[in-house]
PDB file of C-alpha atoms and ligand atoms in Angstrom:
ATOM      1  CA  MET A   1       0.000   0.000   0.000  1.00 95.00           C
ATOM      2  CA  ILE A   2       1.281   3.472  -0.889  1.00 98.00           C
ATOM      3  CA  GLU A   3       1.975   5.599   2.192  1.00 98.00           C
ATOM      4  CA  VAL A   4       1.946   9.396   2.461  1.00 98.00           C
ATOM      5  CA  TRP A   5       3.252  11.489   5.334  1.00 98.00           C
ATOM      6  CA  GLY A   6       1.777  14.960   5.678  1.00 98.00           C
ATOM      7  CA  ARG A   7      -0.896  17.128   7.272  1.00 98.00           C
ATOM      8  CA  ARG A   8      -3.829  17.990   5.049  1.00 97.00           C
ATOM      9  CA  SER A   9      -3.504  21.738   5.633  1.00 97.00           C
ATOM     10  CA  SER A  10      -0.278  21.680   3.591  1.00 97.00           C
ATOM     11  CA  ILE A  11      -0.838  22.654  -0.033  1.00 98.00           C
ATOM     12  CA  ASN A  12       1.973  20.335  -1.126  1.00 98.00           C
ATOM     13  CA  VAL A  13       0.351  17.398   0.667  1.00 98.00           C
ATOM     14  CA  GLN A  14      -3.013  18.316  -0.885  1.00 98.00           C
ATOM     15  CA  LYS A  15      -1.516  18.073  -4.378  1.00 98.00           C
ATOM     16  CA  VAL A  16      -0.111  14.594  -3.726  1.00 98.00           C
ATOM     17  CA  VAL A  17      -3.243  13.062  -2.203  1.00 98.00           C
ATOM     18  CA  TRP A  18      -5.433  14.704  -4.855  1.00 98.00           C
ATOM     19  CA  ALA A  19      -3.161  13.215  -7.544  1.00 98.00           C
ATOM     20  CA  LEU A  20      -3.299   9.777  -5.911  1.00 98.00           C
ATOM     21  CA  GLU A  21      -7.089   9.922  -5.873  1.00 98.00           C
ATOM     22  CA  GLU A  22      -7.202  11.008  -9.539  1.00 98.00           C
ATOM     23  CA  CYS A  23      -5.019   7.969 -10.332  1.00 98.00           C
ATOM     24  CA  GLY A  24      -7.404   5.687  -8.447  1.00 98.00           C
ATOM     25  CA  GLN A  25      -4.705   4.586  -6.009  1.00 98.00           C
ATOM     26  CA  LYS A  26      -5.467   3.544  -2.446  1.00 97.00           C
ATOM     27  CA  PHE A  27      -3.068   4.931   0.131  1.00 98.00           C
ATOM     28  CA  GLU A  28      -2.513   5.307   3.839  1.00 98.00           C
ATOM     29  CA  ARG A  29      -1.789   8.824   5.116  1.00 98.00           C
ATOM     30  CA  HIS A  30      -0.020   9.788   8.342  1.00 98.00           C
ATOM     31  CA  ALA A  31      -0.725  13.267   9.775  1.00 98.00           C
ATOM     32  CA  VAL A  32       2.781  14.712  10.170  1.00 98.00           C
ATOM     33  CA  GLY A  33       4.126  18.270  10.234  1.00 98.00           C
ATOM     34  CA  GLY A  34       2.716  21.505  11.644  1.00 96.00           C
ATOM     35  CA  GLN A  35       0.987  20.921  14.979  1.00 96.00           C
ATOM     36  CA  PHE A  36       1.374  17.172  14.523  1.00 98.00           C
ATOM     37  CA  GLY A  37       5.176  17.352  14.530  1.00 98.00           C
ATOM     38  CA  GLY A  38       7.166  14.264  13.637  1.00 98.00           C
ATOM     39  CA  THR A  39       9.295  15.800  10.888  1.00 98.00           C
ATOM     40  CA  ASP A  40      12.357  15.851  13.168  1.00 98.00           C
ATOM     41  CA  ASP A  41      12.027  12.188  14.097  1.00 98.00           C
ATOM     42  CA  LYS A  42      14.947  10.061  13.064  1.00 98.00           C
ATOM     43  CA  ALA A  43      12.784   7.780  10.939  1.00 97.00           C
ATOM     44  CA  PHE A  44      11.211  10.734   9.131  1.00 98.00           C
ATOM     45  CA  LEU A  45      14.541  12.477   8.520  1.00 98.00           C
ATOM     46  CA  LYS A  46      15.793   9.293   6.950  1.00 98.00           C
ATOM     47  CA  MET A  47      12.975   9.631   4.381  1.00 98.00           C
ATOM     48  CA  ASN A  48      13.322  13.397   3.978  1.00 98.00           C
ATOM     49  CA  PRO A  49      16.406  15.067   5.489  1.00 98.00           C
ATOM     50  CA  ASN A  50      14.764  18.452   4.755  1.00 98.00           C
ATOM     51  CA  ALA A  51      12.216  17.712   7.523  1.00 98.00           C
ATOM     52  CA  LEU A  52       9.329  18.720   5.234  1.00 98.00           C
ATOM     53  CA  VAL A  53       6.076  17.115   4.118  1.00 98.00           C
ATOM     54  CA  PRO A  54       4.923  15.469   1.915  1.00 98.00           C
ATOM     55  CA  VAL A  55       6.811  12.212   1.685  1.00 98.00           C
ATOM     56  CA  MET A  56       5.479   9.265  -0.296  1.00 98.00           C
ATOM     57  CA  LYS A  57       6.556   5.625  -0.164  1.00 98.00           C
ATOM     58  CA  ASP A  58       5.577   3.192  -2.890  1.00 98.00           C
ATOM     59  CA  GLY A  59       7.284  -0.165  -2.386  1.00 97.00           C
ATOM     60  CA  SER A  60      11.028   0.436  -2.521  1.00 97.00           C
ATOM     61  CA  ILE A  61      10.646   4.051  -3.705  1.00 98.00           C
ATOM     62  CA  THR A  62      10.593   6.822  -1.118  1.00 98.00           C
ATOM     63  CA  LEU A  63      10.166  10.319  -2.538  1.00 98.00           C
ATOM     64  CA  TYR A  64       9.863  13.898  -1.367  1.00 98.00           C
ATOM     65  CA  GLU A  65       9.083  17.080  -3.373  1.00 98.00           C
ATOM     66  CA  SER A  66       5.373  17.215  -4.162  1.00 98.00           C
ATOM     67  CA  ASN A  67       5.794  17.925  -7.863  1.00 98.00           C
ATOM     68  CA  ALA A  68       8.287  15.091  -8.313  1.00 98.00           C
ATOM     69  CA  ILE A  69       5.799  12.802  -6.555  1.00 98.00           C
ATOM     70  CA  MET A  70       2.965  13.899  -8.857  1.00 98.00           C
ATOM     71  CA  ARG A  71       5.141  13.287 -11.917  1.00 98.00           C
ATOM     72  CA  TYR A  72       6.068   9.845 -10.590  1.00 98.00           C
ATOM     73  CA  LEU A  73       2.400   9.010 -10.027  1.00 98.00           C
ATOM     74  CA  ALA A  74       1.529  10.281 -13.498  1.00 98.00           C
ATOM     75  CA  ARG A  75       4.168   8.046 -15.110  1.00 98.00           C
ATOM     76  CA  LYS A  76       3.338   4.956 -13.085  1.00 98.00           C
ATOM     77  CA  TYR A  77      -0.411   5.177 -12.514  1.00 98.00           C
ATOM     78  CA  GLY A  78      -1.692   8.197 -14.405  1.00 98.00           C
ATOM     79  CA  LYS A  79      -2.376   7.032 -17.956  1.00 96.00           C
ATOM     80  CA  ASP A  80      -5.847   8.338 -18.840  1.00 93.00           C
ATOM     81  CA  SER A  81      -5.966  10.483 -15.689  1.00 97.00           C
ATOM     82  CA  ILE A  82      -3.180  12.975 -14.849  1.00 98.00           C
ATOM     83  CA  ARG A  83      -0.453  12.001 -17.336  1.00 98.00           C
ATOM     84  CA  PRO A  84       0.007  14.553 -20.128  1.00 98.00           C
ATOM     85  CA  ARG A  85      -0.706  13.168 -23.588  1.00 97.00           C
ATOM     86  CA  GLY A  86       1.985  14.017 -26.151  1.00 95.00           C
ATOM     87  CA  GLN A  87       5.178  16.082 -26.139  1.00 97.00           C
ATOM     88  CA  LYS A  88       3.467  19.463 -26.206  1.00 96.00           C
ATOM     89  CA  ALA A  89       1.171  18.678 -23.295  1.00 97.00           C
ATOM     90  CA  TYR A  90       4.132  17.252 -21.307  1.00 97.00           C
ATOM     91  CA  ALA A  91       6.234  20.342 -21.938  1.00 98.00           C
ATOM     92  CA  LEU A  92       3.430  22.702 -20.930  1.00 98.00           C
ATOM     93  CA  ALA A  93       2.494  20.624 -17.892  1.00 98.00           C
ATOM     94  CA  ASP A  94       6.076  20.825 -16.646  1.00 98.00           C
ATOM     95  CA  GLN A  95       6.358  24.513 -17.443  1.00 98.00           C
ATOM     96  CA  TRP A  96       3.235  25.359 -15.425  1.00 98.00           C
ATOM     97  CA  THR A  97       4.029  22.985 -12.597  1.00 98.00           C
ATOM     98  CA  ASP A  98       7.491  24.533 -12.188  1.00 98.00           C
ATOM     99  CA  TRP A  99       5.980  28.019 -12.501  1.00 98.00           C
ATOM    100  CA  THR A 100       3.680  27.379  -9.541  1.00 98.00           C
ATOM    101  CA  ALA A 101       6.618  26.291  -7.383  1.00 98.00           C
ATOM    102  CA  THR A 102       9.195  28.907  -8.391  1.00 98.00           C
ATOM    103  CA  THR A 103       7.231  32.010  -9.405  1.00 98.00           C
ATOM    104  CA  LEU A 104       3.795  31.772  -7.808  1.00 98.00           C
ATOM    105  CA  ASN A 105       4.561  30.104  -4.492  1.00 98.00           C
ATOM    106  CA  PRO A 106       6.831  32.822  -3.007  1.00 98.00           C
ATOM    107  CA  GLN A 107       4.025  35.405  -3.392  1.00 98.00           C
ATOM    108  CA  MET A 108       1.396  32.979  -2.065  1.00 98.00           C
ATOM    109  CA  PHE A 109       3.639  32.168   0.878  1.00 98.00           C
ATOM    110  CA  THR A 110       3.962  35.842   1.815  1.00 98.00           C
ATOM    111  CA  VAL A 111       0.178  36.217   2.057  1.00 98.00           C
ATOM    112  CA  LEU A 112      -0.126  32.954   3.977  1.00 98.00           C
ATOM    113  CA  VAL A 113       2.477  33.669   6.629  1.00 97.00           C
ATOM    114  CA  LYS A 114       2.039  37.448   6.912  1.00 97.00           C
ATOM    115  CA  GLN A 115      -1.753  37.535   6.968  1.00 97.00           C
ATOM    116  CA  VAL A 116      -3.366  34.143   7.643  1.00 96.00           C
ATOM    117  CA  ARG A 117      -0.883  32.020   9.478  1.00 96.00           C
ATOM    118  CA  CYS A 118       0.624  34.504  11.930  1.00 95.00           C
ATOM    119  CA  LYS A 119      -0.140  36.082  15.250  1.00 93.00           C
ATOM    120  CA  PRO A 120      -1.778  39.528  14.808  1.00 93.00           C
ATOM    121  CA  GLU A 121       1.423  41.252  15.994  1.00 95.00           C
ATOM    122  CA  ASP A 122       3.443  39.497  13.273  1.00 94.00           C
ATOM    123  CA  ALA A 123       1.120  40.498  10.400  1.00 96.00           C
ATOM    124  CA  ASP A 124       2.737  42.608   7.679  1.00 98.00           C
ATOM    125  CA  PRO A 125       0.043  44.368   5.628  1.00 97.00           C
ATOM    126  CA  ALA A 126       2.624  46.216   3.487  1.00 98.00           C
ATOM    127  CA  ALA A 127       4.298  42.983   2.405  1.00 98.00           C
ATOM    128  CA  VAL A 128       0.876  41.406   1.784  1.00 98.00           C
ATOM    129  CA  LYS A 129      -0.130  44.366  -0.403  1.00 98.00           C
ATOM    130  CA  VAL A 130       2.962  43.947  -2.582  1.00 98.00           C
ATOM    131  CA  ALA A 131       2.431  40.171  -2.820  1.00 98.00           C
ATOM    132  CA  ALA A 132      -1.261  40.662  -3.685  1.00 98.00           C
ATOM    133  CA  LYS A 133      -0.321  43.009  -6.545  1.00 98.00           C
ATOM    134  CA  ASN A 134       2.229  40.501  -7.815  1.00 98.00           C
ATOM    135  CA  LEU A 135      -0.376  37.736  -7.579  1.00 98.00           C
ATOM    136  CA  GLU A 136      -2.827  39.789  -9.625  1.00 98.00           C
ATOM    137  CA  ASN A 137      -0.265  39.979 -12.433  1.00 98.00           C
ATOM    138  CA  LEU A 138       0.711  36.323 -12.147  1.00 98.00           C
ATOM    139  CA  PHE A 139      -2.845  35.031 -12.238  1.00 98.00           C
ATOM    140  CA  LYS A 140      -3.633  37.338 -15.179  1.00 98.00           C
ATOM    141  CA  THR A 141      -0.748  35.646 -16.992  1.00 98.00           C
ATOM    142  CA  ALA A 142      -2.213  32.203 -16.250  1.00 98.00           C
ATOM    143  CA  ASN A 143      -5.676  33.479 -17.203  1.00 98.00           C
ATOM    144  CA  ARG A 144      -4.407  34.531 -20.643  1.00 98.00           C
ATOM    145  CA  ALA A 145      -2.547  31.254 -21.087  1.00 97.00           C
ATOM    146  CA  ILE A 146      -5.521  29.009 -20.378  1.00 98.00           C
ATOM    147  CA  GLY A 147      -7.795  31.149 -22.549  1.00 97.00           C
ATOM    148  CA  LYS A 148     -10.749  29.078 -23.679  1.00 96.00           C
ATOM    149  CA  LYS A 149      -8.948  25.730 -23.310  1.00 97.00           C
ATOM    150  CA  PRO A 150     -10.711  23.214 -21.050  1.00 97.00           C
ATOM    151  CA  TRP A 151      -7.537  22.494 -19.112  1.00 98.00           C
ATOM    152  CA  LEU A 152      -4.177  24.182 -18.657  1.00 97.00           C
ATOM    153  CA  THR A 153      -2.332  22.143 -21.272  1.00 97.00           C
ATOM    154  CA  GLY A 154      -5.210  21.574 -23.669  1.00 96.00           C
ATOM    155  CA  ARG A 155      -8.007  19.048 -23.894  1.00 96.00           C
ATOM    156  CA  HIS A 156      -6.953  16.798 -20.995  1.00 97.00           C
ATOM    157  CA  PHE A 157      -6.621  17.262 -17.256  1.00 98.00           C
ATOM    158  CA  THR A 158      -3.018  16.804 -16.015  1.00 98.00           C
ATOM    159  CA  TYR A 159      -0.953  17.224 -12.866  1.00 98.00           C
ATOM    160  CA  ALA A 160      -0.409  20.856 -13.923  1.00 98.00           C
ATOM    161  CA  ASP A 161      -4.108  21.465 -13.277  1.00 98.00           C
ATOM    162  CA  ILE A 162      -3.596  20.030  -9.792  1.00 98.00           C
ATOM    163  CA  ALA A 163      -0.529  22.216  -9.168  1.00 98.00           C
ATOM    164  CA  LEU A 164      -2.224  25.431 -10.272  1.00 98.00           C
ATOM    165  CA  GLY A 165      -5.678  24.391  -9.057  1.00 98.00           C
ATOM    166  CA  ALA A 166      -4.522  23.935  -5.463  1.00 98.00           C
ATOM    167  CA  PHE A 167      -2.974  27.404  -5.476  1.00 98.00           C
ATOM    168  CA  TYR A 168      -5.882  29.130  -7.247  1.00 98.00           C
ATOM    169  CA  TRP A 169      -8.400  27.633  -4.821  1.00 98.00           C
ATOM    170  CA  ARG A 170      -6.324  28.925  -1.908  1.00 98.00           C
ATOM    171  CA  TYR A 171      -5.821  32.323  -3.596  1.00 98.00           C
ATOM    172  CA  LYS A 172      -9.575  32.798  -3.928  1.00 97.00           C
ATOM    173  CA  GLN A 173      -9.934  32.317  -0.171  1.00 97.00           C
ATOM    174  CA  PHE A 174      -7.358  34.953   0.741  1.00 97.00           C
ATOM    175  CA  ASP A 175      -8.854  38.215   1.973  1.00 96.00           C
ATOM    176  CA  ILE A 176      -6.964  40.394  -0.555  1.00 97.00           C
ATOM    177  CA  LYS A 177      -7.754  42.250  -3.787  1.00 96.00           C
ATOM    178  CA  HIS A 178      -8.112  39.646  -6.518  1.00 97.00           C
ATOM    179  CA  ALA A 179      -7.325  39.761 -10.207  1.00 94.00           C
ATOM    180  CA  ASN A 180     -10.133  39.689 -12.743  1.00 97.00           C
ATOM    181  CA  THR A 181      -9.476  36.214 -14.183  1.00 98.00           C
ATOM    182  CA  PRO A 182     -12.674  34.833 -15.747  1.00 98.00           C
ATOM    183  CA  ASN A 183     -10.940  32.032 -17.659  1.00 98.00           C
ATOM    184  CA  LEU A 184      -9.405  30.703 -14.451  1.00 98.00           C
ATOM    185  CA  ASP A 185     -12.762  31.064 -12.674  1.00 98.00           C
ATOM    186  CA  ARG A 186     -14.451  28.970 -15.366  1.00 98.00           C
ATOM    187  CA  TRP A 187     -11.655  26.390 -15.084  1.00 98.00           C
ATOM    188  CA  LEU A 188     -11.957  26.319 -11.261  1.00 98.00           C
ATOM    189  CA  GLU A 189     -15.677  25.556 -11.589  1.00 98.00           C
ATOM    190  CA  GLN A 190     -14.708  22.435 -13.598  1.00 98.00           C
ATOM    191  CA  ILE A 191     -12.131  21.503 -10.993  1.00 98.00           C
ATOM    192  CA  LYS A 192     -14.741  21.785  -8.244  1.00 98.00           C
ATOM    193  CA  GLU A 193     -16.773  19.117 -10.002  1.00 98.00           C
ATOM    194  CA  ARG A 194     -13.978  16.553  -9.691  1.00 98.00           C
ATOM    195  CA  PRO A 195     -14.588  14.102  -6.808  1.00 98.00           C
ATOM    196  CA  ALA A 196     -10.839  13.868  -6.098  1.00 98.00           C
ATOM    197  CA  PHE A 197     -10.650  17.626  -5.598  1.00 98.00           C
ATOM    198  CA  GLN A 198     -13.780  17.638  -3.459  1.00 98.00           C
ATOM    199  CA  LYS A 199     -12.213  14.966  -1.267  1.00 97.00           C
ATOM    200  CA  TRP A 200      -8.648  16.255  -0.930  1.00 97.00           C
ATOM    201  CA  GLY A 201      -8.247  19.702  -2.481  1.00 96.00           C
ATOM    202  CA  MET A 202     -11.234  21.654  -1.181  1.00 96.00           C
ATOM    203  CA  VAL A 203      -9.499  22.528   2.042  1.00 94.00           C
ATOM    204  CA  PRO A 204     -10.353  25.743   3.926  1.00 94.00           C
ATOM    205  CA  VAL A 205      -7.314  27.908   4.530  1.00 94.00           C
ATOM    206  CA  GLY A 206      -8.879  30.108   7.239  1.00 92.00           C
ATOM    207  CA  THR A 207      -8.620  33.870   7.644  1.00 90.00           C
ATOM    208  CA  ASN A 208      -6.468  34.026  10.768  1.00 94.00           C
ATOM    209  CA  ASN A 209      -4.051  31.920  12.759  1.00 95.00           C
ATOM    210  CA  ASP A 210      -6.679  30.495  15.128  1.00 95.00           C
ATOM    211  CA  GLU A 211      -8.819  29.317  12.228  1.00 94.00           C
ATOM    212  CA  TRP A 212      -5.755  27.925  10.470  1.00 95.00           C
ATOM    213  CA  LEU A 213      -4.722  25.917  13.522  1.00 95.00           C
ATOM    214  CA  ALA A 214      -8.288  24.719  14.205  1.00 95.00           C
ATOM    215  CA  ASN A 215      -8.647  23.611  10.569  1.00 94.00           C
ATOM    216  CA  GLU A 216      -5.306  21.856  10.691  1.00 95.00           C
ATOM    217  CA  LYS A 217      -6.314  19.852  13.745  1.00 94.00           C
ATOM    218  CA  LYS A 218      -9.727  18.999  12.325  1.00 94.00           C
ATOM    219  CA  LEU A 219      -8.319  17.907   8.958  1.00 94.00           C
ATOM    220  CA  GLY A 220      -5.499  15.825  10.368  1.00 96.00           C
TER     221      GLY A 220
HETATM  222  N1  LIG B   1       9.223  21.908  -2.319  1.00 75.46           N
HETATM  223  C1  LIG B   1       8.600  21.070  -1.308  1.00 75.46           C
HETATM  224  C2  LIG B   1       8.145  22.000  -0.185  1.00 75.46           C
HETATM  225  C3  LIG B   1       7.667  21.217   1.021  1.00 75.46           C
HETATM  226  C4  LIG B   1       7.196  22.167   2.125  1.00 75.46           C
HETATM  227  O1  LIG B   1       7.587  23.330   2.200  1.00 75.46           O
HETATM  228  N2  LIG B   1       6.381  21.602   3.026  1.00 75.46           N
HETATM  229  C5  LIG B   1       5.860  22.388   4.127  1.00 75.46           C
HETATM  230  C6  LIG B   1       4.320  22.305   4.134  1.00 75.46           C
HETATM  231  S1  LIG B   1       3.624  22.962   2.658  1.00 75.46           S
HETATM  232  C7  LIG B   1       6.350  21.798   5.453  1.00 75.46           C
HETATM  233  O2  LIG B   1       6.730  20.650   5.529  1.00 75.46           O
HETATM  234  N3  LIG B   1       6.352  22.608   6.513  1.00 75.46           N
HETATM  235  C8  LIG B   1       6.756  22.169   7.826  1.00 75.46           C
HETATM  236  C9  LIG B   1       5.718  21.360   8.534  1.00 75.46           C
HETATM  237  O3  LIG B   1       4.613  21.123   8.023  1.00 75.46           O
HETATM  238  O4  LIG B   1       5.992  20.987   9.679  1.00 75.46           O
HETATM  239  C10 LIG B   1       7.437  20.278  -1.915  1.00 75.46           C
HETATM  240  O5  LIG B   1       6.866  20.733  -2.913  1.00 75.46           O
HETATM  241  O6  LIG B   1       7.119  19.183  -1.425  1.00 75.46           O
END
């Protein structure tokens, strides 16, 4: 049985368990990280010396890095579900997946830790304002790229839709000024219809630290 280590409030864990569900794979998940701790345990550090979630174990393969895990799942189990079909779709799926991690995530992280997941005295509205402006531009870029296409890379759903979908869902919950991105809104409506997203991706982020921590505990 595939095993996953990670708390459900983590966006990177959400991507992995959502991908597993899309691939129709059964798995066992252990709530680790955040309030649950465990990432500094010797056994965990052996799996991921970075002390971060998620970690996935499939037989003799133990992997960290959520996007690497999604790509592994796509190759091994994702034909007809999350695996891109053809060179162009593969190239675009990787481009967008990397974009979420390297370009989008730093701005998302600023809003998360300076507005939602911080004590009131540690909030930094100025930094959040700058990040929100950057996010408007970034999501407008993605909005133009998806255009009228059903999914990010074309006609078929791929792991890139999971990578961007998890972030866009969270973005829409942030209490900040949002970009006008109707193509992404239309695409998110399709994502919301997917049972795997409903089960693993539709996770409330909360508007303040207390809500965040309460959600984390409730979700496991
Ligand atoms: N690049 C890594 C980032 C992993 C990461 O930053 N994980 C965060 C949660 S999203 C974490 O483990 N934080 C510490 C904790 O939960 O205790 C990935 O995509 O898997």
